Amino acid sequence: MPGTKEIIKTTCPRDCYDGCGIAVIKRDGKIRRVLGDPDHPTSRGALCGKCAVAYNGVWLDENARLLQPLRRTGPKGSGQFEAITWDEALSTIAGKLQAIADEHGADKIVHTHYTGTCSALAYGFPSRFFSRLGATEVEPDTICNNAGHVAWGYVFGDSHAGFDPRTARDSECILVWGANPSHSAPHAHKHWLKENQAEVIVVDPVRHETAEAADLFLQPLPGTDAALAFAMLHVMRRNGHFDDDYIAGHVLGYDEVAPLLDTCTPEWGEQQTGVPAAMIERAANAYGTGPSLLWLGQGLQRQPEGGNIFRTLAMLPAFTGNIGKPGAGFYYLNDSFGIASRKGGAPAYEAPSSDDPGPPSISQMDVPDLLQSPDTFRAYMVWNCNPVASNPEQAKMRRGLERDDLFTVVIDCFQTDTADYADIVLPAASFLEFDDLASSYFHFTYGALVKCQEPMGESLPNQEIFRRLSRAMGFEEKHLYEDDQSVIDKTLTYADLGVDWETLKQKGWVSLGDEPIVLWSEGTFPTPSGKIEIASAQAEADGHPRVPQPTVDPRPADGRFRLLSPADKWLMNSSYGNDPRVDELMGRPQVTIHPDDAGALDIADGTEVSLSNDAGSLTFTARIADDIPPGTLLTHKSRWPKVRGGGVDGGGANVNLLHIPQKTDMGESTSVHGTEVTLTLT
Ligand SMILES: Nc1nc2c(c(=O)[nH]1)N[C@H]1C(S)=C(S)[C@@H](COP(=O)(O)OP(=O)(O)OC[C@H]3O[C@@H](n4cnc5c(=O)[nH]c(N)nc54)[C@H](O)[C@@H]3O)O[C@H]1N2
Ligand SMILES: Nc1nc2c(c(=O)[nH]1)N[C@H]1C(S)=C(S)[C@@H](COP(=O)(O)OP(=O)(O)OC[C@H]3O[C@@H](n4cnc5c(=O)[nH]c(N)nc54)[C@H](O)[C@@H]3O)O[C@H]1N2
Ligand code: SF4
Ligand SMILES: [Mo]
């Protein structure tokens, strides 16, 4: 019927804390606008700036999207392709994978994936194919947050069940440590942090917008957080904020670590971290008085000693008893579906089955090196991620991808820098084009991803692509062909949300109950001892100290600077880097330099500077500002190298040209914020 208006509710499935509800406006059967759902508790009628632009920009633009399978016709990296049919594409891929598996072993097929679409099907389903194949998986969290997961695994036995944000109504203090919600959780920044009575304390080397808005801002030098926490704990113990009963009942290792606190005075803390002793006292007293929430960011653990920092910070809630009661808790990432199924009780501890080691895995930090060699990589299957833009050692990544004896397949919605190296490119449908489920990793909300239009061109959802690939390979196992509805229904049943798919689809989203959920109130934890393991035999067996240590990273020497490159306000990792309006809003790639450093090097605002290290050299426009400490530089991550990259001249590289793949102390994860560079005028 002409002029018919339809509103479909769906959910934003980006790798984002907020998990916003979306209202898609259709007219005459066509999507006209993608807006925030006014009824959703997080989005409240507004998407973040980047999604408001990109979902109404490149994501709806047939000229920007990949519409057909492609076969490479020019040199690798040149971006020259011809369209082919799905049958040709799938039979070519199946033939190649089978030949590699037969001749060299299926573990020489490496697949890499992450959070392109963060949902039950588009994220979860394809792994069934790769497990069946026996391919090597690049452990996805090693590009992002694995140090924190491993560290809190030692301490709490679980890093996926933090506080329910709704409990903040009972909090007196919210401590945000090494996260930047103003970029990475814009609605939590705008609403959640501001609407509670609690005193907000931010700890970050960068005075970002959330820090600016906080009641108290502590600005340590990067990589000094463990020392800062020890100094705060010293104050809390001295001022009687420790909860002796909680420690006696639920914490293992207090006596072992307590002597280390003796010398960690606030004055010592100031020397180690650059944070004035009086501010350490104030933060410690506010947090220690409580009830307090502790939010540890993912940026925080991207340090060489990120694991130790996380174990150290776990002592704040553990020693002050800020756990298991209203207004108190700790948070890293919430697996909302998993939490739903446990409803506040202690999670059942499930030991991994020793009979099924699963497919082998490698760290993202090893990829640039291993990619050079046919001994590890014969085929590289890339889906839901863009490693040329996001991985360390970009120049080495490109060299590996140029290998003639490497068969590369890239599945994406867009022709990314990585897709330019593919032998075969497969077009992925966007989240607006299939049904699925998504949940926030902060709020306890779950959303329906609802199909709003047919997949653009010949594109297909990830899950359907891998069903077809299974068929082309001749695989017979039934679970490789399970249909979408069955997976959706099972996920909803497992999560026990009290809604079926039809109800969820109509409403768009559901919260887990009406009242805040208090996790860990029973006081037992899925660790070997059932207690919070500040002293960990498992950590010791893995080669780490038994208890956390008050370490600080050595300051950069020989005139080098520490380069931070956290989340950009206008990008979602590399996503949206190809949207012209987003590019315009970001402007030229900038690096922030402290006025003292700029003065010493005679660098004026707006001039071009070069950052270099062993991995490469890149040009930025200098922005002189004191929102970072001297000796530190700030830029943001993951522009599209071929759009404007990190080089002001559009030199085909971004900041990851400089990112060295040094592994964190735990979890073989990225320590990108430990990157050091020299700074010169160009
Ligand atoms: N310098 C620096 N680098 C960093 C970081 C940093 O802090 N500093 N942070 C790191 C972190 S935290 C992360 S998580 C990584 C992220 O890096 P990546 O995992 O590479 O994530 P994205 O860049 O968002 O790439 C996602 C891709 O998936 C595509 N996509 C979207 N939806 C779908 C879909 O449904 N199907 C398919 N097949 N594709 C889809 C998008 O178009 C996009 O190209 O970057 C890391 N890189
Ligand atoms: N707009 C936008 N939102 C995003 C993303 C995006 O690219 N853009 N990416 C998504 C992804 S994949 C992730 S993992 C999350 C990440 O989001 P967050 O968890 O907020 O992490 P980051 O933005 O990487 O870094 C957060 C802060 O850590 C600080 N930091 C760096 N080094 C140190 C240190 O030594 N000590 C302390 N205390 N702080 C330090 C940085 O200065 C930065 O302000 O955001 C998600 N949301
Ligand atoms: S990226 Fe995050 S803030 Fe933006 S619309 Fe999606 S969920 Fe909301
Ligand atoms: Mo991430």
PDB file of C-alpha atoms and ligand atoms in Angstrom, residues 15-17 48 50 114-115 144-145 177-186 203-206 208 218 220-225 295-303 309 441 553 562 564-574 634 637-638 673, ligand 2:
ATOM      1  CA  ASP A  15      30.879  -4.407  20.331  1.00  0.00           C
ATOM      2  CA  CYS A  16      29.591  -1.794  22.768  1.00  0.00           C
ATOM      3  CA  TYR A  17      28.640  -1.622  26.434  1.00  0.00           C
ATOM      4  CA  CYS A  48      25.163   7.366  19.521  1.00  0.00           C
ATOM      5  CA  LYS A  50      28.557   7.279  15.022  1.00  0.00           C
ATOM      6  CA  TYR A 114      35.596 -11.143  16.440  1.00  0.00           C
ATOM      7  CA  THR A 115      32.728  -8.841  17.033  1.00  0.00           C
ATOM      8  CA  CYS A 144      41.173  -6.991  23.173  1.00  0.00           C
ATOM      9  CA  ASN A 145      40.642  -8.158  26.726  1.00  0.00           C
ATOM     10  CA  TRP A 177      39.186   2.773  36.204  1.00  0.00           C
ATOM     11  CA  GLY A 178      40.727   2.739  32.718  1.00  0.00           C
ATOM     12  CA  ALA A 179      37.475   2.951  30.769  1.00  0.00           C
ATOM     13  CA  ASN A 180      36.233   5.859  28.706  1.00  0.00           C
ATOM     14  CA  PRO A 181      32.437   5.639  28.594  1.00  0.00           C
ATOM     15  CA  SER A 182      32.202   9.011  26.823  1.00  0.00           C
ATOM     16  CA  HIS A 183      33.508   7.165  23.752  1.00  0.00           C
ATOM     17  CA  SER A 184      32.913   3.477  24.393  1.00  0.00           C
ATOM     18  CA  ALA A 185      29.603   3.551  26.294  1.00  0.00           C
ATOM     19  CA  PRO A 186      28.115   6.917  25.344  1.00  0.00           C
ATOM     20  CA  VAL A 203      41.268   6.952  37.005  1.00  0.00           C
ATOM     21  CA  ASP A 204      42.840   7.397  33.593  1.00  0.00           C
ATOM     22  CA  PRO A 205      46.001   8.926  32.096  1.00  0.00           C
ATOM     23  CA  VAL A 206      43.671  10.839  29.747  1.00  0.00           C
ATOM     24  CA  HIS A 208      38.534  12.538  28.587  1.00  0.00           C
ATOM     25  CA  LEU A 218      43.082  10.742  39.216  1.00  0.00           C
ATOM     26  CA  PRO A 220      48.311   8.318  36.782  1.00  0.00           C
ATOM     27  CA  LEU A 221      51.110   7.706  34.332  1.00  0.00           C
ATOM     28  CA  PRO A 222      50.206   4.783  32.064  1.00  0.00           C
ATOM     29  CA  GLY A 223      51.027   1.362  33.501  1.00  0.00           C
ATOM     30  CA  THR A 224      51.297   2.541  37.118  1.00  0.00           C
ATOM     31  CA  ASP A 225      47.830   1.422  38.252  1.00  0.00           C
ATOM     32  CA  TRP A 295      34.280  -0.705  36.777  1.00  0.00           C
ATOM     33  CA  LEU A 296      37.524  -1.836  35.178  1.00  0.00           C
ATOM     34  CA  GLY A 297      37.886  -0.836  31.517  1.00  0.00           C
ATOM     35  CA  GLN A 298      39.327  -2.927  28.755  1.00  0.00           C
ATOM     36  CA  GLY A 299      41.846  -0.197  27.973  1.00  0.00           C
ATOM     37  CA  LEU A 300      43.260  -0.679  31.469  1.00  0.00           C
ATOM     38  CA  GLN A 301      44.554  -4.182  30.853  1.00  0.00           C
ATOM     39  CA  ARG A 302      46.182  -3.412  27.483  1.00  0.00           C
ATOM     40  CA  GLN A 303      49.458  -2.852  29.335  1.00  0.00           C
ATOM     41  CA  ILE A 309      46.950  -4.702  37.402  1.00  0.00           C
ATOM     42  CA  TYR A 441      27.757  -6.560  28.036  1.00  0.00           C
ATOM     43  CA  ASP A 553      56.174   0.029  34.123  1.00  0.00           C
ATOM     44  CA  ARG A 562      54.252   6.108  25.509  1.00  0.00           C
ATOM     45  CA  LEU A 564      47.922   5.436  23.836  1.00  0.00           C
ATOM     46  CA  SER A 565      45.399   4.640  21.086  1.00  0.00           C
ATOM     47  CA  PRO A 566      42.036   3.838  22.718  1.00  0.00           C
ATOM     48  CA  ALA A 567      38.515   3.852  21.231  1.00  0.00           C
ATOM     49  CA  ASP A 568      37.616   6.700  18.898  1.00  0.00           C
ATOM     50  CA  LYS A 569      34.352   8.553  19.450  1.00  0.00           C
ATOM     51  CA  TRP A 570      33.332   8.273  15.774  1.00  0.00           C
ATOM     52  CA  LEU A 571      34.399   4.720  15.012  1.00  0.00           C
ATOM     53  CA  MET A 572      33.428   1.271  16.262  1.00  0.00           C
ATOM     54  CA  ASN A 573      36.860  -0.286  16.026  1.00  0.00           C
ATOM     55  CA  SER A 574      37.460   0.037  12.271  1.00  0.00           C
ATOM     56  CA  LEU A 634      47.299  10.129  22.563  1.00  0.00           C
ATOM     57  CA  LYS A 637      42.422   3.422  17.081  1.00  0.00           C
ATOM     58  CA  SER A 638      41.522   1.814  13.793  1.00  0.00           C
ATOM     59  CA  HIS A 673      48.899   0.911  25.290  1.00  0.00           C
TER      60      HIS A 673
HETATM   61  N1  LIG B   2      33.103   4.710  20.056  1.00  0.00           N
HETATM   62  C1  LIG B   2      33.654   3.501  20.216  1.00  0.00           C
HETATM   63  N2  LIG B   2      33.152   2.658  21.143  1.00  0.00           N
HETATM   64  C2  LIG B   2      33.712   1.453  21.307  1.00  0.00           C
HETATM   65  C3  LIG B   2      34.802   1.012  20.522  1.00  0.00           C
HETATM   66  C4  LIG B   2      35.302   1.916  19.545  1.00  0.00           C
HETATM   67  O1  LIG B   2      36.268   1.609  18.797  1.00  0.00           O
HETATM   68  N3  LIG B   2      34.720   3.154  19.438  1.00  0.00           N
HETATM   69  N4  LIG B   2      35.374  -0.220  20.723  1.00  0.00           N
HETATM   70  C5  LIG B   2      34.640  -1.204  21.511  1.00  0.00           C
HETATM   71  C6  LIG B   2      35.585  -2.200  22.042  1.00  0.00           C
HETATM   72  S1  LIG B   2      36.110  -3.435  21.020  1.00  0.00           S
HETATM   73  C7  LIG B   2      36.076  -2.167  23.284  1.00  0.00           C
HETATM   74  S2  LIG B   2      37.170  -3.366  23.801  1.00  0.00           S
HETATM   75  C8  LIG B   2      35.632  -1.140  24.223  1.00  0.00           C
HETATM   76  C9  LIG B   2      36.807  -0.500  24.931  1.00  0.00           C
HETATM   77  O2  LIG B   2      36.355   0.541  25.701  1.00  0.00           O
HETATM   78  P1  LIG B   2      37.058   0.890  27.092  1.00  0.00           P
HETATM   79  O3  LIG B   2      36.861  -0.235  28.019  1.00  0.00           O
HETATM   80  O4  LIG B   2      36.538   2.224  27.498  1.00  0.00           O
HETATM   81  O5  LIG B   2      38.606   0.895  26.689  1.00  0.00           O
HETATM   82  P2  LIG B   2      39.495   1.847  25.756  1.00  0.00           P
HETATM   83  O6  LIG B   2      38.686   2.854  25.036  1.00  0.00           O
HETATM   84  O7  LIG B   2      40.365   0.986  24.949  1.00  0.00           O
HETATM   85  O8  LIG B   2      40.404   2.557  26.826  1.00  0.00           O
HETATM   86  C10 LIG B   2      39.801   3.160  27.939  1.00  0.00           C
HETATM   87  C11 LIG B   2      40.734   4.058  28.648  1.00  0.00           C
HETATM   88  O9  LIG B   2      41.860   3.315  29.118  1.00  0.00           O
HETATM   89  C12 LIG B   2      42.836   4.269  29.302  1.00  0.00           C
HETATM   90  N5  LIG B   2      44.146   3.696  29.579  1.00  0.00           N
HETATM   91  C13 LIG B   2      45.148   3.383  28.748  1.00  0.00           C
HETATM   92  N6  LIG B   2      46.236   3.005  29.438  1.00  0.00           N
HETATM   93  C14 LIG B   2      45.907   3.093  30.764  1.00  0.00           C
HETATM   94  C15 LIG B   2      46.606   2.855  31.982  1.00  0.00           C
HETATM   95  O10 LIG B   2      47.773   2.483  32.008  1.00  0.00           O
HETATM   96  N7  LIG B   2      45.920   3.065  33.130  1.00  0.00           N
HETATM   97  C16 LIG B   2      44.638   3.497  33.154  1.00  0.00           C
HETATM   98  N8  LIG B   2      44.066   3.692  34.321  1.00  0.00           N
HETATM   99  N9  LIG B   2      43.972   3.734  32.028  1.00  0.00           N
HETATM  100  C17 LIG B   2      44.586   3.521  30.846  1.00  0.00           C
HETATM  101  C18 LIG B   2      42.772   5.082  28.034  1.00  0.00           C
HETATM  102  O11 LIG B   2      43.361   6.351  28.234  1.00  0.00           O
HETATM  103  C19 LIG B   2      41.283   5.164  27.795  1.00  0.00           C
HETATM  104  O12 LIG B   2      40.725   6.396  28.197  1.00  0.00           O
HETATM  105  O13 LIG B   2      34.925  -0.095  23.566  1.00  0.00           O
HETATM  106  C20 LIG B   2      33.920  -0.547  22.678  1.00  0.00           C
HETATM  107  N10 LIG B   2      33.206   0.631  22.278  1.00  0.00           N
END
